[in-house]
GROMACS .gro file of C-alpha atoms in nm:
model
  187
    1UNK     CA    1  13.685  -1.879   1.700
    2UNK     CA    2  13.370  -1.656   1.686
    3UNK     CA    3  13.379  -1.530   1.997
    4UNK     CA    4  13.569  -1.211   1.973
    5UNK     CA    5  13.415  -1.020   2.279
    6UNK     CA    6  13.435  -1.277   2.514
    7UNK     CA    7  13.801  -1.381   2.321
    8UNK     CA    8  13.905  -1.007   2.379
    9UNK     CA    9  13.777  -1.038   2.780
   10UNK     CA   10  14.016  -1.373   2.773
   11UNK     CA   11  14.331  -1.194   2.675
   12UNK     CA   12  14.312  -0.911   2.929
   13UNK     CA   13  14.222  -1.083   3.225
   14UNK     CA   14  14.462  -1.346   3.156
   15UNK     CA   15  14.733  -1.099   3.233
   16UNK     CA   16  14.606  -1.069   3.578
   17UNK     CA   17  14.540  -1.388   3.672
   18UNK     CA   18  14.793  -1.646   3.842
   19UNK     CA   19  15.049  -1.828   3.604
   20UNK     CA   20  14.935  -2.200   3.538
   21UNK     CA   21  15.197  -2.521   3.600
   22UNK     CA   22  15.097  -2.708   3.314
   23UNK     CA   23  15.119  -3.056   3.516
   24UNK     CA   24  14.847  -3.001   3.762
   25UNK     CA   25  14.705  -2.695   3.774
   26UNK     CA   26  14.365  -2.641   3.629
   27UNK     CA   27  14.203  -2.375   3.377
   28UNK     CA   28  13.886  -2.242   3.512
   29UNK     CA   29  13.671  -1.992   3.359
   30UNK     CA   30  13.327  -1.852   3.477
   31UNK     CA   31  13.089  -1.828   3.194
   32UNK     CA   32  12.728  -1.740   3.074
   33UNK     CA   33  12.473  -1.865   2.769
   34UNK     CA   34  12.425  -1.552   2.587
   35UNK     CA   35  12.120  -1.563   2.326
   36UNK     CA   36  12.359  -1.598   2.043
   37UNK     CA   37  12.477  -1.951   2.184
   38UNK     CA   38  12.142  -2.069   2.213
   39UNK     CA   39  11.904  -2.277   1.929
   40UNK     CA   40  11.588  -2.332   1.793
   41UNK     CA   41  11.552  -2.579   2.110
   42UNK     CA   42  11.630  -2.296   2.342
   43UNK     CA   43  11.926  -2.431   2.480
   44UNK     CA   44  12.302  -2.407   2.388
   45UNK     CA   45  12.377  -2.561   2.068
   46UNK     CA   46  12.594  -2.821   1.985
   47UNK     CA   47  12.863  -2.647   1.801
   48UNK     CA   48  12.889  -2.374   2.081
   49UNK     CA   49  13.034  -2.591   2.341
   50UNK     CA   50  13.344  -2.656   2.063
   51UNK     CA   51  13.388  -2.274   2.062
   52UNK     CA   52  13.344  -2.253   2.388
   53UNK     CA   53  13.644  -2.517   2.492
   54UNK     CA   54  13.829  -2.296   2.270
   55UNK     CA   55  13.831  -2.036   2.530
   56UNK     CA   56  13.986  -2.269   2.825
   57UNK     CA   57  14.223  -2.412   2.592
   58UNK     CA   58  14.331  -2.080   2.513
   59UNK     CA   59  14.372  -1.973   2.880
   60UNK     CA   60  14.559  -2.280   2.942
   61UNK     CA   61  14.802  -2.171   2.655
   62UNK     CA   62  14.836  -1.801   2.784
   63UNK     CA   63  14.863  -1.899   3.142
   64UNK     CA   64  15.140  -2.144   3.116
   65UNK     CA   65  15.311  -1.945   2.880
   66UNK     CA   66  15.301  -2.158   2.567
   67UNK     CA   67  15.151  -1.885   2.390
   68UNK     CA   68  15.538  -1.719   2.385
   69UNK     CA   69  15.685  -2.004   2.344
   70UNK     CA   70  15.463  -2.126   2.047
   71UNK     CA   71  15.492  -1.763   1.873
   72UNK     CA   72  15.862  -1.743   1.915
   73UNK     CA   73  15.901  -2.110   1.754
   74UNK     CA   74  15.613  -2.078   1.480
   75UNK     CA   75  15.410  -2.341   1.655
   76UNK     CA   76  15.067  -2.371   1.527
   77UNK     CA   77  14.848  -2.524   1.811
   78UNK     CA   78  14.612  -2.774   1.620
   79UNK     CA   79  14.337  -2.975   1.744
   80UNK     CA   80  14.360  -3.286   1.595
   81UNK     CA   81  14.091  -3.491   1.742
   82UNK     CA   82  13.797  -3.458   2.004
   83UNK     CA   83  13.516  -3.632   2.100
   84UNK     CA   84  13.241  -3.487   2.355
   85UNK     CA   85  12.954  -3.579   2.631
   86UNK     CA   86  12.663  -3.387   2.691
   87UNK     CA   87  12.498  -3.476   2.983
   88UNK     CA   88  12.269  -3.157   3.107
   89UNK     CA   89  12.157  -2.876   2.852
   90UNK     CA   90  12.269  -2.549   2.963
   91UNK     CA   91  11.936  -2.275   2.914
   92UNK     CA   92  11.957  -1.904   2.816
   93UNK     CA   93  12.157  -1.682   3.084
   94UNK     CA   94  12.280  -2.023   3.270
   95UNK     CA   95  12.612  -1.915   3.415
   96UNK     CA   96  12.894  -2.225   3.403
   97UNK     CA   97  13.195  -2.313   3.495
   98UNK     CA   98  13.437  -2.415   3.224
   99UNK     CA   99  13.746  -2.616   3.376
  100UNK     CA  100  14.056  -2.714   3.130
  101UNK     CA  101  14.335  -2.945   3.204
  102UNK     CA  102  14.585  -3.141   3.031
  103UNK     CA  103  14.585  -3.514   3.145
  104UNK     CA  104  14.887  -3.680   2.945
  105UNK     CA  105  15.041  -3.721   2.601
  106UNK     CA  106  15.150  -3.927   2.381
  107UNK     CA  107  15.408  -3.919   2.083
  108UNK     CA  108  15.315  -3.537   1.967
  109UNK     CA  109  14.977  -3.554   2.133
  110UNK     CA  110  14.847  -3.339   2.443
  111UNK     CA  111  14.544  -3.481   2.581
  112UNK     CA  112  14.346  -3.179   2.733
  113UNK     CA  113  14.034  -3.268   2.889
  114UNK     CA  114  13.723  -3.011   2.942
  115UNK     CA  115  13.435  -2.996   3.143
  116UNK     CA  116  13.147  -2.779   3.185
  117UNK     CA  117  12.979  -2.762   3.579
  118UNK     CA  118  12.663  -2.589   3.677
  119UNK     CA  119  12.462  -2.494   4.018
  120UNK     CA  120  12.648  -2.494   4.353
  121UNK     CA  121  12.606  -2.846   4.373
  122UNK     CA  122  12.878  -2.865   4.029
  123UNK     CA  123  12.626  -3.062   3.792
  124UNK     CA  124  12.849  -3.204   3.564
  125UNK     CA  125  12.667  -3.077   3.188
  126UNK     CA  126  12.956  -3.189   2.947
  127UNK     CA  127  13.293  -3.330   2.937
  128UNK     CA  128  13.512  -3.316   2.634
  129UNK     CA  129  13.868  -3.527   2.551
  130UNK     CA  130  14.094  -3.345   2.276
  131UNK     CA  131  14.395  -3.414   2.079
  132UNK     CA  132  14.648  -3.137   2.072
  133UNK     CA  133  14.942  -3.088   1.882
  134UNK     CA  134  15.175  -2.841   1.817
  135UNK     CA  135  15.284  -2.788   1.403
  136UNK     CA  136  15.631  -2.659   1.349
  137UNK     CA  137  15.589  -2.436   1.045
  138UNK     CA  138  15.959  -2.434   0.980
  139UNK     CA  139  16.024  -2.796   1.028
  140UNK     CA  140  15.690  -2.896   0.869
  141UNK     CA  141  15.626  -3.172   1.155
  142UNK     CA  142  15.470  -3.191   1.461
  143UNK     CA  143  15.653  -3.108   1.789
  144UNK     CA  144  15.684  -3.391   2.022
  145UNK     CA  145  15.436  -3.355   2.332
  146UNK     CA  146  15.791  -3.343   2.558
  147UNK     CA  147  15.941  -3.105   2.379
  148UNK     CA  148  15.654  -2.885   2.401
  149UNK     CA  149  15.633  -2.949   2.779
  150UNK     CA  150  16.030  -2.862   2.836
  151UNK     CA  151  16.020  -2.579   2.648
  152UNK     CA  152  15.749  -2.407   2.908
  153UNK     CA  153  15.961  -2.519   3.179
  154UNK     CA  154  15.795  -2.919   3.306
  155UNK     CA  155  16.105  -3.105   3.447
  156UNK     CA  156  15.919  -3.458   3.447
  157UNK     CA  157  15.825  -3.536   3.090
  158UNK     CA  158  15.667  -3.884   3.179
  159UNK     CA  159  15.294  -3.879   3.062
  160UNK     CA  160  15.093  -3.996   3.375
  161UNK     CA  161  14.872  -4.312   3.297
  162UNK     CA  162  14.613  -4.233   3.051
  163UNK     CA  163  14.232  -4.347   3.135
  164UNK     CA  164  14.058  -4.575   2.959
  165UNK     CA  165  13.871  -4.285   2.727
  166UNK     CA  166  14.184  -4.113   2.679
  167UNK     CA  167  14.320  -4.412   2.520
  168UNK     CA  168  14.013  -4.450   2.294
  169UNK     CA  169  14.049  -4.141   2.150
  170UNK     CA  170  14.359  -4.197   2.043
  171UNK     CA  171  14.294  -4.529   1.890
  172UNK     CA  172  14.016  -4.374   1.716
  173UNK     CA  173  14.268  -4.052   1.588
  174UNK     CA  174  14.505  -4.327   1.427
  175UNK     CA  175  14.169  -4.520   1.312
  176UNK     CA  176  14.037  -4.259   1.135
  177UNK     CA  177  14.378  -4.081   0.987
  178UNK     CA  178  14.443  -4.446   0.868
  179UNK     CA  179  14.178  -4.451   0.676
  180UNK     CA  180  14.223  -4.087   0.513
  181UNK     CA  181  14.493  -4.226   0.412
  182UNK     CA  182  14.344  -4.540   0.240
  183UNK     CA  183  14.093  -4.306   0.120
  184UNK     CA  184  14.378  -4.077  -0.029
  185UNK     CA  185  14.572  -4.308  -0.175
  186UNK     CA  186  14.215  -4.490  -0.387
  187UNK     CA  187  14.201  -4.089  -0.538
   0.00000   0.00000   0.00000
């Protein structure tokens, strides 16, 4: 996270705004392209858009009061896998609309999906799926995603049915960590 002014803007307002029910409500955040998120094609670069989701993933985390819960437990919030759209570029100055939700689990997996919206008319410029897991320090495991959910009050554990990206990404998470660990194991 390199974005310590608009990070610092995050953790104030935050405290104002309405609690979040992690089931259905939705993050939403109104930003702006500043000239340091822009490159040498004069649009928003690449990498920004990761940092960027950072920011409504963090909300999300504040608002339904994981944060607490996380520090109290010495969970480390990890992003474990992601995989992104673009669809519009976003120019210099554009304001946008960052929305964050989580959309289901699985095993120790949240599945947080993240989408950027422009104009009145909500253009839809990118949409992001990530892979979110919570590390027990203490334990040195990951938390399952229901225990995670229980412990910031969700009564009804039971993922809802995943889409058909949603379950691509994670086939693609055990892909690839299944072959770091062939690749491990050859060192």
């Amino acid at each position: 996270m390199n974005l310590w002014f608009r990070l610092l803007v995050l953790f104030v307002t935050s405290l104002f705004r309405p609690r979040m029910h992690a089931r259905s409500d939705v993050s939403r955040l109104r930003l702006r392209v500043l000239p340091n998120d822009i490159d040498g094609n004069v649009h928003m670069t690449n990498g920004r858009y990761w940092t960027i989701f950072d920011l409504g993933r963090l909300d999300m985390v504040l608002r339904t009061g994981l944060a607490k819960v996380a520090m109290r437990a010495k969970w480390a919030p990890i992003v474990g896998s992601g995989a992104i759209q673009f669809r519009r570029e976003l120019k210099p100055f554009h304001a946008f609309d960052l929305e964050t939700r989580l959309i289901g689990w699985s095993g120790t997996r949240l599945i947080v999906e993240q989408r950027i919206f422009t104009g009145s008319d909500r253009t839809l410029t990118a949409r992001g799926l990530l892979l979110i897991g919570f590390y027990d320090r203490g334990n040195r495991a990951f938390v399952k995603a229901e225990t995670v959910l229980q412990a910031i009050g969700v009564v009804d554990t039971t993922s809802p049915p995943l889409g058909e990206a949603a379950n691509a990404l994670l086939a693609t998470d055990a892909a690839l960590k299944s072959e770091i660990d062939d690749w491990t194991a050859l060192r």
